[in-house]
Amino acid sequence: MNESESRRPVDFIRRIVDEDLKQKRNDGRVHTRFPPEPNGYLHVGHAKSICLNFGIARDYGGKCNLRLDDTNPEKENDEFVEAIKRDVRWLGFDWEGREYYASDYFPQLYEYATDLIRQGKAYVDSLSSEEIRSHRGSLTEPGRESRYCSRSVEENLELFGRMKAGEFEDGEHVLRARIDMSSPNLNMRDPVIYRIRKASHHRTGDTWKIYPLYDFTHCLSDAIEQITHSICTLEFEDHRPLYDWVLDNLDTPSRPHQYEFARLILDYTILSKRKLITLVDQGHVRGWDDPRMPTISGIRRRGFTPESVRDFCERIGVTKNDTRIDMSLLENCLREDLDPRAPRVMAVLQPLKVVIENYPEDQEEEISAVNHPVDSAMGARRIPFGRVIYIERDDFQEEPPAKYYRLAPGREVRLRYAYFITCREVVKDPGSGEILELHCTYDPLSRGGNAPDGRKVKGTIHWVSGKHSLQAEVRLYDRLFNVANPERGEDDWLDLLNPDSEQILTTALVEPSLRHAEPEARFQFERLGYFVADRYDWNRERPVFNRIVTLRDSWAKVNKNTMADA
Ligand code: ATP
Ligand code: MG
């Protein structure tokens, strides 16, 4: 654990846990769970929940289970289960073999349901789903009882058994808890707890024809696993009375309690699974792990570190109020994590050829460059230098504006770690006028970047050797949406996608030391940003890098300008 993790803030949930321990509740146990539904990939919002649940277990010497909440057979599959497990592990958490599935409890849940029926606290309803909805009432009107609500226990048991046996079709009957049709809380108006679904389940296959609903399943799964603190997001606050009702009316192995916190809402992206699925299915991105996606696998491929994501989750804290979090907070956590440990290298994204006229044709040399500006323990490397080098196209301007200190006709600049060069001639395509190359001269006495006469140059630019550099593909990624809150209007969110969120450069050049990089290795390309060797498309002969983040927050200014419409 690093230093920031030992300075962990105490949030309201940890205060509840402290008090429970003080009062010796739950026999002094702390047991949480992370309960994703395997109907999509995890995103950074889930990371907040993962850090909270696993973090509490870690801090209190407790346990945290991984529970796949798989009660909707049509939407769930094993690909999602595997992705979820991979992502939780990547974030640095371990469920220590406690991998559970709500579907493992189907037989027990069925017994609990029949128990409610026997107590007269559940009944089979045969209204259509539209009728059930119209009977439900509204916030201002009480609900109406179903004409089937007074079936006898025997009849309910028999019908429920036949539902299980597959004798009815989807929608013909449901099982409802008998609570209070005039409760001010709509969730308590005889909620449906079982429905018929003739669909094949990713784990139980065709065994079950009926499936329990979330509100019935979740609390009982918690009780079976002897969870002490069942932590979920605020939209479940109104479901808590039902959570408590189910547990208070059944004889369960333990009595967990539910606590709600505000979900993460992140600017410039979306964290709704349904919308993420749309992005993938409609091809707006290249899959769940597209580096622009806010999924864990997406930000991993983009080059984020698990440390930076954990640090971010800690800094945003855990509260009861919904607040939007600025994307730059996540990006800054990443910069702070990478700055001390990412080796510096040189790469040129949009190369412009420079011929150093007074550098001998047959000569080449190696120049020493430090791998980190302050951490000398990271060592140094040697980079080749020769007569032909490449610099960044925008580090040269024929007619430089004021305060432009980089290369221009007749001007001298420093090549990082190497020499001073002066631009003597601009060679252009006679037809198009495009700049093809620059002819420069160098000062042999300025090796290492200092002139012996002490003369100063204002600009320092990066470069790579023409003969030795490797051609690379560099993928520049930016925010997925153009506006801070793409969900503000609901229906037009796809129109708000940032058309420039991905830019692929195929003619970038990188220094030869990068041939030895491993997939997922992260670097700072000097002056350009942090980059990662792509996890999947990495190739030693033709490297592929993703830009993780720029060196500075280039959106800060944009934010100020668009504040009014945010
Ligand atoms: P669904 O609409 O499919 O239910 P979901 O985002 O709620 O989507 P789950 O798989 O049910 O997904 O979520 C697992 C856990 O992660 C839940 O406890 C949920 O409360 C929590 N969670 C989901 N989204 C966020 C978020 N944005 N911030 C914090 N926690 C979240
Ligand atoms: Mg959910």
mmCIF file of N, CA, C and O in Angstrom, residues 390-461:
data_model
loop_
_atom_site.group_PDB
_atom_site.id
_atom_site.type_symbol
_atom_site.label_atom_id
_atom_site.label_comp_id
_atom_site.label_asym_id
_atom_site.label_seq_id
_atom_site.Cartn_x
_atom_site.Cartn_y
_atom_site.Cartn_z
ATOM 1 N N TYR A 390 14.707 13.895 -37.356
ATOM 2 C CA TYR A 390 13.334 14.376 -37.560
ATOM 3 C C TYR A 390 12.903 15.164 -36.335
ATOM 4 O O TYR A 390 13.223 14.775 -35.198
ATOM 5 N N ILE A 391 12.207 16.249 -36.607
ATOM 6 C CA ILE A 391 11.628 17.026 -35.505
ATOM 7 C C ILE A 391 10.115 17.107 -35.724
ATOM 8 O O ILE A 391 9.615 16.703 -36.777
ATOM 9 N N GLU A 392 9.425 17.605 -34.745
ATOM 10 C CA GLU A 392 7.965 17.737 -34.846
ATOM 11 C C GLU A 392 7.644 18.864 -35.835
ATOM 12 O O GLU A 392 8.227 19.946 -35.733
ATOM 13 N N ARG A 393 6.725 18.599 -36.745
ATOM 14 C CA ARG A 393 6.359 19.589 -37.767
ATOM 15 C C ARG A 393 6.007 20.948 -37.141
ATOM 16 O O ARG A 393 6.407 21.987 -37.642
ATOM 17 N N ASP A 394 5.292 20.929 -36.019
ATOM 18 C CA ASP A 394 4.897 22.235 -35.475
ATOM 19 C C ASP A 394 5.967 22.849 -34.563
ATOM 20 O O ASP A 394 5.732 23.867 -33.919
ATOM 21 N N ASP A 395 7.167 22.249 -34.551
ATOM 22 C CA ASP A 395 8.278 22.912 -33.872
ATOM 23 C C ASP A 395 9.060 23.799 -34.840
ATOM 24 O O ASP A 395 10.132 24.317 -34.515
ATOM 25 N N PHE A 396 8.521 23.937 -36.054
ATOM 26 C CA PHE A 396 9.111 24.875 -37.021
ATOM 27 C C PHE A 396 8.005 25.768 -37.564
ATOM 28 O O PHE A 396 6.909 25.289 -37.857
ATOM 29 N N GLN A 397 8.292 27.071 -37.660
ATOM 30 C CA GLN A 397 7.349 27.974 -38.316
ATOM 31 C C GLN A 397 8.132 28.931 -39.195
ATOM 32 O O GLN A 397 9.111 29.531 -38.756
ATOM 33 N N GLU A 398 7.676 29.039 -40.418
ATOM 34 C CA GLU A 398 8.377 29.900 -41.343
ATOM 35 C C GLU A 398 8.264 31.367 -40.928
ATOM 36 O O GLU A 398 9.213 32.137 -41.016
ATOM 37 N N GLU A 399 7.070 31.724 -40.477
ATOM 38 C CA GLU A 399 6.882 33.094 -39.988
ATOM 39 C C GLU A 399 6.412 33.024 -38.551
ATOM 40 O O GLU A 399 5.217 33.040 -38.276
ATOM 41 N N PRO A 400 7.371 32.911 -37.639
ATOM 42 C CA PRO A 400 6.996 32.657 -36.251
ATOM 43 C C PRO A 400 6.257 33.839 -35.624
ATOM 44 O O PRO A 400 6.668 34.978 -35.803
ATOM 45 N N PRO A 401 5.174 33.549 -34.922
ATOM 46 C CA PRO A 401 4.479 34.611 -34.199
ATOM 47 C C PRO A 401 5.301 35.037 -32.979
ATOM 48 O O PRO A 401 6.289 34.385 -32.637
ATOM 49 N N ALA A 402 4.898 36.126 -32.334
ATOM 50 C CA ALA A 402 5.590 36.576 -31.125
ATOM 51 C C ALA A 402 5.571 35.451 -30.088
ATOM 52 O O ALA A 402 4.626 34.663 -30.026
ATOM 53 N N LYS A 403 6.600 35.358 -29.301
ATOM 54 C CA LYS A 403 6.723 34.375 -28.224
ATOM 55 C C LYS A 403 6.853 32.934 -28.733
ATOM 56 O O LYS A 403 6.674 31.993 -27.983
ATOM 57 N N TYR A 404 7.112 32.760 -30.004
ATOM 58 C CA TYR A 404 7.386 31.423 -30.523
ATOM 59 C C TYR A 404 8.890 31.249 -30.494
ATOM 60 O O TYR A 404 9.623 31.956 -31.179
ATOM 61 N N TYR A 405 9.371 30.362 -29.628
ATOM 62 C CA TYR A 405 10.818 30.265 -29.416
ATOM 63 C C TYR A 405 11.430 29.044 -30.077
ATOM 64 O O TYR A 405 12.581 28.712 -29.862
ATOM 65 N N ARG A 406 10.625 28.328 -30.841
ATOM 66 C CA ARG A 406 11.169 27.121 -31.448
ATOM 67 C C ARG A 406 11.840 27.470 -32.781
ATOM 68 O O ARG A 406 12.188 28.613 -33.001
ATOM 69 N N LEU A 407 11.975 26.481 -33.673
ATOM 70 C CA LEU A 407 12.784 26.720 -34.860
ATOM 71 C C LEU A 407 12.072 27.604 -35.895
ATOM 72 O O LEU A 407 10.857 27.480 -36.086
ATOM 73 N N ALA A 408 12.868 28.467 -36.533
ATOM 74 C CA ALA A 408 12.374 29.344 -37.598
ATOM 75 C C ALA A 408 13.581 29.684 -38.472
ATOM 76 O O ALA A 408 14.722 29.470 -38.047
ATOM 77 N N PRO A 409 13.350 30.183 -39.666
ATOM 78 C CA PRO A 409 14.492 30.495 -40.544
ATOM 79 C C PRO A 409 15.514 31.393 -39.834
ATOM 80 O O PRO A 409 15.146 32.394 -39.213
ATOM 81 N N GLY A 410 16.769 30.971 -39.888
ATOM 82 C CA GLY A 410 17.847 31.749 -39.285
ATOM 83 C C GLY A 410 17.952 31.614 -37.778
ATOM 84 O O GLY A 410 18.866 32.144 -37.161
ATOM 85 N N ARG A 411 17.030 30.906 -37.156
ATOM 86 C CA ARG A 411 17.015 30.850 -35.696
ATOM 87 C C ARG A 411 17.724 29.607 -35.145
ATOM 88 O O ARG A 411 17.731 28.547 -35.764
ATOM 89 N N GLU A 412 18.279 29.752 -33.958
ATOM 90 C CA GLU A 412 18.979 28.643 -33.304
ATOM 91 C C GLU A 412 18.122 28.068 -32.168
ATOM 92 O O GLU A 412 17.521 28.828 -31.400
ATOM 93 N N VAL A 413 18.045 26.727 -32.082
ATOM 94 C CA VAL A 413 17.377 26.074 -30.943
ATOM 95 C C VAL A 413 18.259 24.939 -30.433
ATOM 96 O O VAL A 413 19.206 24.508 -31.106
ATOM 97 N N ARG A 414 17.893 24.449 -29.252
ATOM 98 C CA ARG A 414 18.611 23.312 -28.681
ATOM 99 C C ARG A 414 17.860 22.026 -29.008
ATOM 100 O O ARG A 414 16.641 21.957 -28.831
ATOM 101 N N LEU A 415 18.574 21.022 -29.484
ATOM 102 C CA LEU A 415 17.982 19.689 -29.617
ATOM 103 C C LEU A 415 18.199 19.014 -28.265
ATOM 104 O O LEU A 415 19.337 18.925 -27.792
ATOM 105 N N ARG A 416 17.151 18.576 -27.657
ATOM 106 C CA ARG A 416 17.229 18.000 -26.318
ATOM 107 C C ARG A 416 18.365 16.978 -26.208
ATOM 108 O O ARG A 416 18.484 16.088 -27.052
ATOM 109 N N TYR A 417 19.216 17.138 -25.223
ATOM 110 C CA TYR A 417 20.371 16.270 -24.920
ATOM 111 C C TYR A 417 21.499 16.347 -25.959
ATOM 112 O O TYR A 417 22.558 15.755 -25.772
ATOM 113 N N ALA A 418 21.263 17.038 -27.118
ATOM 114 C CA ALA A 418 22.237 16.913 -28.208
ATOM 115 C C ALA A 418 22.973 18.232 -28.480
ATOM 116 O O ALA A 418 23.856 18.594 -27.709
ATOM 117 N N TYR A 419 22.598 18.922 -29.523
ATOM 118 C CA TYR A 419 23.349 20.095 -29.978
ATOM 119 C C TYR A 419 22.434 21.279 -30.228
ATOM 120 O O TYR A 419 21.220 21.128 -30.339
ATOM 121 N N PHE A 420 23.065 22.430 -30.419
ATOM 122 C CA PHE A 420 22.352 23.595 -30.941
ATOM 123 C C PHE A 420 22.329 23.469 -32.460
ATOM 124 O O PHE A 420 23.345 23.147 -33.075
ATOM 125 N N ILE A 421 21.194 23.751 -33.068
ATOM 126 C CA ILE A 421 21.154 23.800 -34.536
ATOM 127 C C ILE A 421 20.539 25.136 -34.968
ATOM 128 O O ILE A 421 19.726 25.714 -34.246
ATOM 129 N N THR A 422 20.928 25.562 -36.158
ATOM 130 C CA THR A 422 20.395 26.809 -36.723
ATOM 131 C C THR A 422 19.794 26.498 -38.084
ATOM 132 O O THR A 422 20.409 25.782 -38.884
ATOM 133 N N CYS A 423 18.625 27.000 -38.329
ATOM 134 C CA CYS A 423 17.935 26.728 -39.596
ATOM 135 C C CYS A 423 18.484 27.650 -40.682
ATOM 136 O O CYS A 423 18.433 28.876 -40.572
ATOM 137 N N ARG A 424 19.004 27.044 -41.757
ATOM 138 C CA ARG A 424 19.610 27.816 -42.853
ATOM 139 C C ARG A 424 18.728 27.889 -44.083
ATOM 140 O O ARG A 424 18.782 28.823 -44.842
ATOM 141 N N GLU A 425 17.940 26.843 -44.327
ATOM 142 C CA GLU A 425 17.211 26.802 -45.593
ATOM 143 C C GLU A 425 15.946 25.958 -45.456
ATOM 144 O O GLU A 425 15.947 24.934 -44.772
ATOM 145 N N VAL A 426 14.892 26.399 -46.078
ATOM 146 C CA VAL A 426 13.624 25.666 -46.061
ATOM 147 C C VAL A 426 13.404 25.120 -47.467
ATOM 148 O O VAL A 426 13.344 25.892 -48.427
ATOM 149 N N VAL A 427 13.315 23.792 -47.582
ATOM 150 C CA VAL A 427 13.124 23.182 -48.899
ATOM 151 C C VAL A 427 11.648 22.851 -49.072
ATOM 152 O O VAL A 427 11.071 22.141 -48.256
ATOM 153 N N LYS A 428 11.058 23.389 -50.151
ATOM 154 C CA LYS A 428 9.623 23.196 -50.354
ATOM 155 C C LYS A 428 9.336 22.454 -51.637
ATOM 156 O O LYS A 428 10.127 22.482 -52.576
ATOM 157 N N ASP A 429 8.171 21.844 -51.686
ATOM 158 C CA ASP A 429 7.679 21.253 -52.918
ATOM 159 C C ASP A 429 7.313 22.406 -53.844
ATOM 160 O O ASP A 429 6.511 23.258 -53.480
ATOM 161 N N PRO A 430 7.926 22.448 -55.041
ATOM 162 C CA PRO A 430 7.685 23.609 -55.913
ATOM 163 C C PRO A 430 6.213 23.725 -56.297
ATOM 164 O O PRO A 430 5.702 24.831 -56.458
ATOM 165 N N GLY A 431 5.535 22.599 -56.425
ATOM 166 C CA GLY A 431 4.119 22.650 -56.791
ATOM 167 C C GLY A 431 3.231 23.131 -55.662
ATOM 168 O O GLY A 431 2.580 24.174 -55.745
ATOM 169 N N SER A 432 3.255 22.363 -54.553
ATOM 170 C CA SER A 432 2.292 22.620 -53.477
ATOM 171 C C SER A 432 2.776 23.651 -52.466
ATOM 172 O O SER A 432 1.987 24.196 -51.705
ATOM 173 N N GLY A 433 4.060 23.893 -52.450
ATOM 174 C CA GLY A 433 4.586 24.818 -51.453
ATOM 175 C C GLY A 433 4.754 24.169 -50.088
ATOM 176 O O GLY A 433 5.171 24.813 -49.124
ATOM 177 N N GLU A 434 4.456 22.869 -49.981
ATOM 178 C CA GLU A 434 4.587 22.159 -48.710
ATOM 179 C C GLU A 434 6.058 22.079 -48.301
ATOM 180 O O GLU A 434 6.932 21.872 -49.158
ATOM 181 N N ILE A 435 6.333 22.244 -47.022
ATOM 182 C CA ILE A 435 7.715 22.164 -46.549
ATOM 183 C C ILE A 435 8.147 20.699 -46.522
ATOM 184 O O ILE A 435 7.514 19.857 -45.889
ATOM 185 N N LEU A 436 9.199 20.389 -47.276
ATOM 186 C CA LEU A 436 9.667 18.999 -47.365
ATOM 187 C C LEU A 436 10.761 18.702 -46.348
ATOM 188 O O LEU A 436 10.779 17.641 -45.743
ATOM 189 N N GLU A 437 11.693 19.604 -46.205
ATOM 190 C CA GLU A 437 12.754 19.417 -45.223
ATOM 191 C C GLU A 437 13.419 20.735 -44.894
ATOM 192 O O GLU A 437 13.233 21.737 -45.584
ATOM 193 N N LEU A 438 14.183 20.703 -43.810
ATOM 194 C CA LEU A 438 14.937 21.883 -43.412
ATOM 195 C C LEU A 438 16.414 21.549 -43.519
ATOM 196 O O LEU A 438 16.812 20.407 -43.252
ATOM 197 N N HIS A 439 17.169 22.531 -43.924
ATOM 198 C CA HIS A 439 18.621 22.347 -43.876
ATOM 199 C C HIS A 439 19.152 23.223 -42.756
ATOM 200 O O HIS A 439 18.832 24.409 -42.673
ATOM 201 N N CYS A 440 19.908 22.598 -41.863
ATOM 202 C CA CYS A 440 20.404 23.312 -40.692
ATOM 203 C C CYS A 440 21.911 23.116 -40.585
ATOM 204 O O CYS A 440 22.490 22.264 -41.265
ATOM 205 N N THR A 441 22.496 23.873 -39.692
ATOM 206 C CA THR A 441 23.882 23.601 -39.316
ATOM 207 C C THR A 441 23.898 23.390 -37.811
ATOM 208 O O THR A 441 22.981 23.837 -37.115
ATOM 209 N N TYR A 442 24.897 22.669 -37.331
ATOM 210 C CA TYR A 442 24.970 22.470 -35.886
ATOM 211 C C TYR A 442 26.276 23.022 -35.365
ATOM 212 O O TYR A 442 27.241 23.208 -36.124
ATOM 213 N N ASP A 443 26.312 23.294 -34.073
ATOM 214 C CA ASP A 443 27.535 23.770 -33.434
ATOM 215 C C ASP A 443 28.159 22.586 -32.712
ATOM 216 O O ASP A 443 27.669 22.147 -31.675
ATOM 217 N N PRO A 444 29.250 22.034 -33.268
ATOM 218 C CA PRO A 444 29.853 20.815 -32.684
ATOM 219 C C PRO A 444 30.286 21.029 -31.232
ATOM 220 O O PRO A 444 30.432 20.066 -30.488
ATOM 221 N N LEU A 445 30.465 22.279 -30.838
ATOM 222 C CA LEU A 445 30.948 22.537 -29.470
ATOM 223 C C LEU A 445 29.800 22.581 -28.458
ATOM 224 O O LEU A 445 30.028 22.752 -27.268
ATOM 225 N N SER A 446 28.568 22.415 -28.942
ATOM 226 C CA SER A 446 27.426 22.523 -28.018
ATOM 227 C C SER A 446 26.921 21.152 -27.575
ATOM 228 O O SER A 446 25.792 21.022 -27.122
ATOM 229 N N ARG A 447 27.746 20.119 -27.729
ATOM 230 C CA ARG A 447 27.322 18.754 -27.403
ATOM 231 C C ARG A 447 26.784 18.696 -25.973
ATOM 232 O O ARG A 447 27.376 19.277 -25.059
ATOM 233 N N GLY A 448 25.671 18.006 -25.784
ATOM 234 C CA GLY A 448 25.047 17.938 -24.469
ATOM 235 C C GLY A 448 24.069 19.081 -24.249
ATOM 236 O O GLY A 448 23.360 19.127 -23.250
ATOM 237 N N GLY A 449 24.046 20.030 -25.210
ATOM 238 C CA GLY A 449 23.032 21.083 -25.128
ATOM 239 C C GLY A 449 23.481 22.370 -24.481
ATOM 240 O O GLY A 449 22.649 23.172 -24.077
ATOM 241 N N ASN A 450 24.816 22.562 -24.359
ATOM 242 C CA ASN A 450 25.312 23.831 -23.811
ATOM 243 C C ASN A 450 26.418 24.363 -24.697
ATOM 244 O O ASN A 450 27.328 23.622 -25.077
ATOM 245 N N ALA A 451 26.370 25.666 -25.004
ATOM 246 C CA ALA A 451 27.427 26.256 -25.829
ATOM 247 C C ALA A 451 28.573 26.674 -24.927
ATOM 248 O O ALA A 451 28.343 27.149 -23.823
ATOM 249 N N PRO A 452 29.820 26.475 -25.395
ATOM 250 C CA PRO A 452 30.978 26.827 -24.552
ATOM 251 C C PRO A 452 31.069 28.332 -24.303
ATOM 252 O O PRO A 452 31.584 28.759 -23.275
ATOM 253 N N ASP A 453 30.522 29.144 -25.202
ATOM 254 C CA ASP A 453 30.585 30.591 -24.981
ATOM 255 C C ASP A 453 29.434 31.078 -24.101
ATOM 256 O O ASP A 453 29.252 32.263 -23.884
ATOM 257 N N GLY A 454 28.656 30.152 -23.622
ATOM 258 C CA GLY A 454 27.593 30.518 -22.692
ATOM 259 C C GLY A 454 26.391 31.185 -23.343
ATOM 260 O O GLY A 454 25.482 31.634 -22.670
ATOM 261 N N ARG A 455 26.343 31.220 -24.691
ATOM 262 C CA ARG A 455 25.190 31.876 -25.318
ATOM 263 C C ARG A 455 23.922 31.052 -25.059
ATOM 264 O O ARG A 455 23.958 29.845 -24.896
ATOM 265 N N LYS A 456 22.837 31.763 -24.994
ATOM 266 C CA LYS A 456 21.574 31.115 -24.632
ATOM 267 C C LYS A 456 20.712 30.914 -25.868
ATOM 268 O O LYS A 456 20.726 31.717 -26.782
ATOM 269 N N VAL A 457 19.925 29.810 -25.846
ATOM 270 C CA VAL A 457 18.837 29.718 -26.820
ATOM 271 C C VAL A 457 17.562 29.489 -26.002
ATOM 272 O O VAL A 457 17.602 28.840 -24.959
ATOM 273 N N LYS A 458 16.497 30.028 -26.483
ATOM 274 C CA LYS A 458 15.263 29.939 -25.687
ATOM 275 C C LYS A 458 14.532 28.614 -25.870
ATOM 276 O O LYS A 458 13.907 28.114 -24.949
ATOM 277 N N GLY A 459 14.586 28.071 -27.102
ATOM 278 C CA GLY A 459 13.772 26.890 -27.358
ATOM 279 C C GLY A 459 14.556 25.591 -27.268
ATOM 280 O O GLY A 459 15.712 25.515 -27.667
ATOM 281 N N THR A 460 13.912 24.569 -26.708
ATOM 282 C CA THR A 460 14.482 23.221 -26.727
ATOM 283 C C THR A 460 13.433 22.313 -27.348
ATOM 284 O O THR A 460 12.273 22.325 -26.922
ATOM 285 N N ILE A 461 13.823 21.567 -28.359
ATOM 286 C CA ILE A 461 12.833 20.690 -29.006
ATOM 287 C C ILE A 461 13.328 19.243 -29.000
ATOM 288 O O ILE A 461 14.506 18.972 -28.832
#
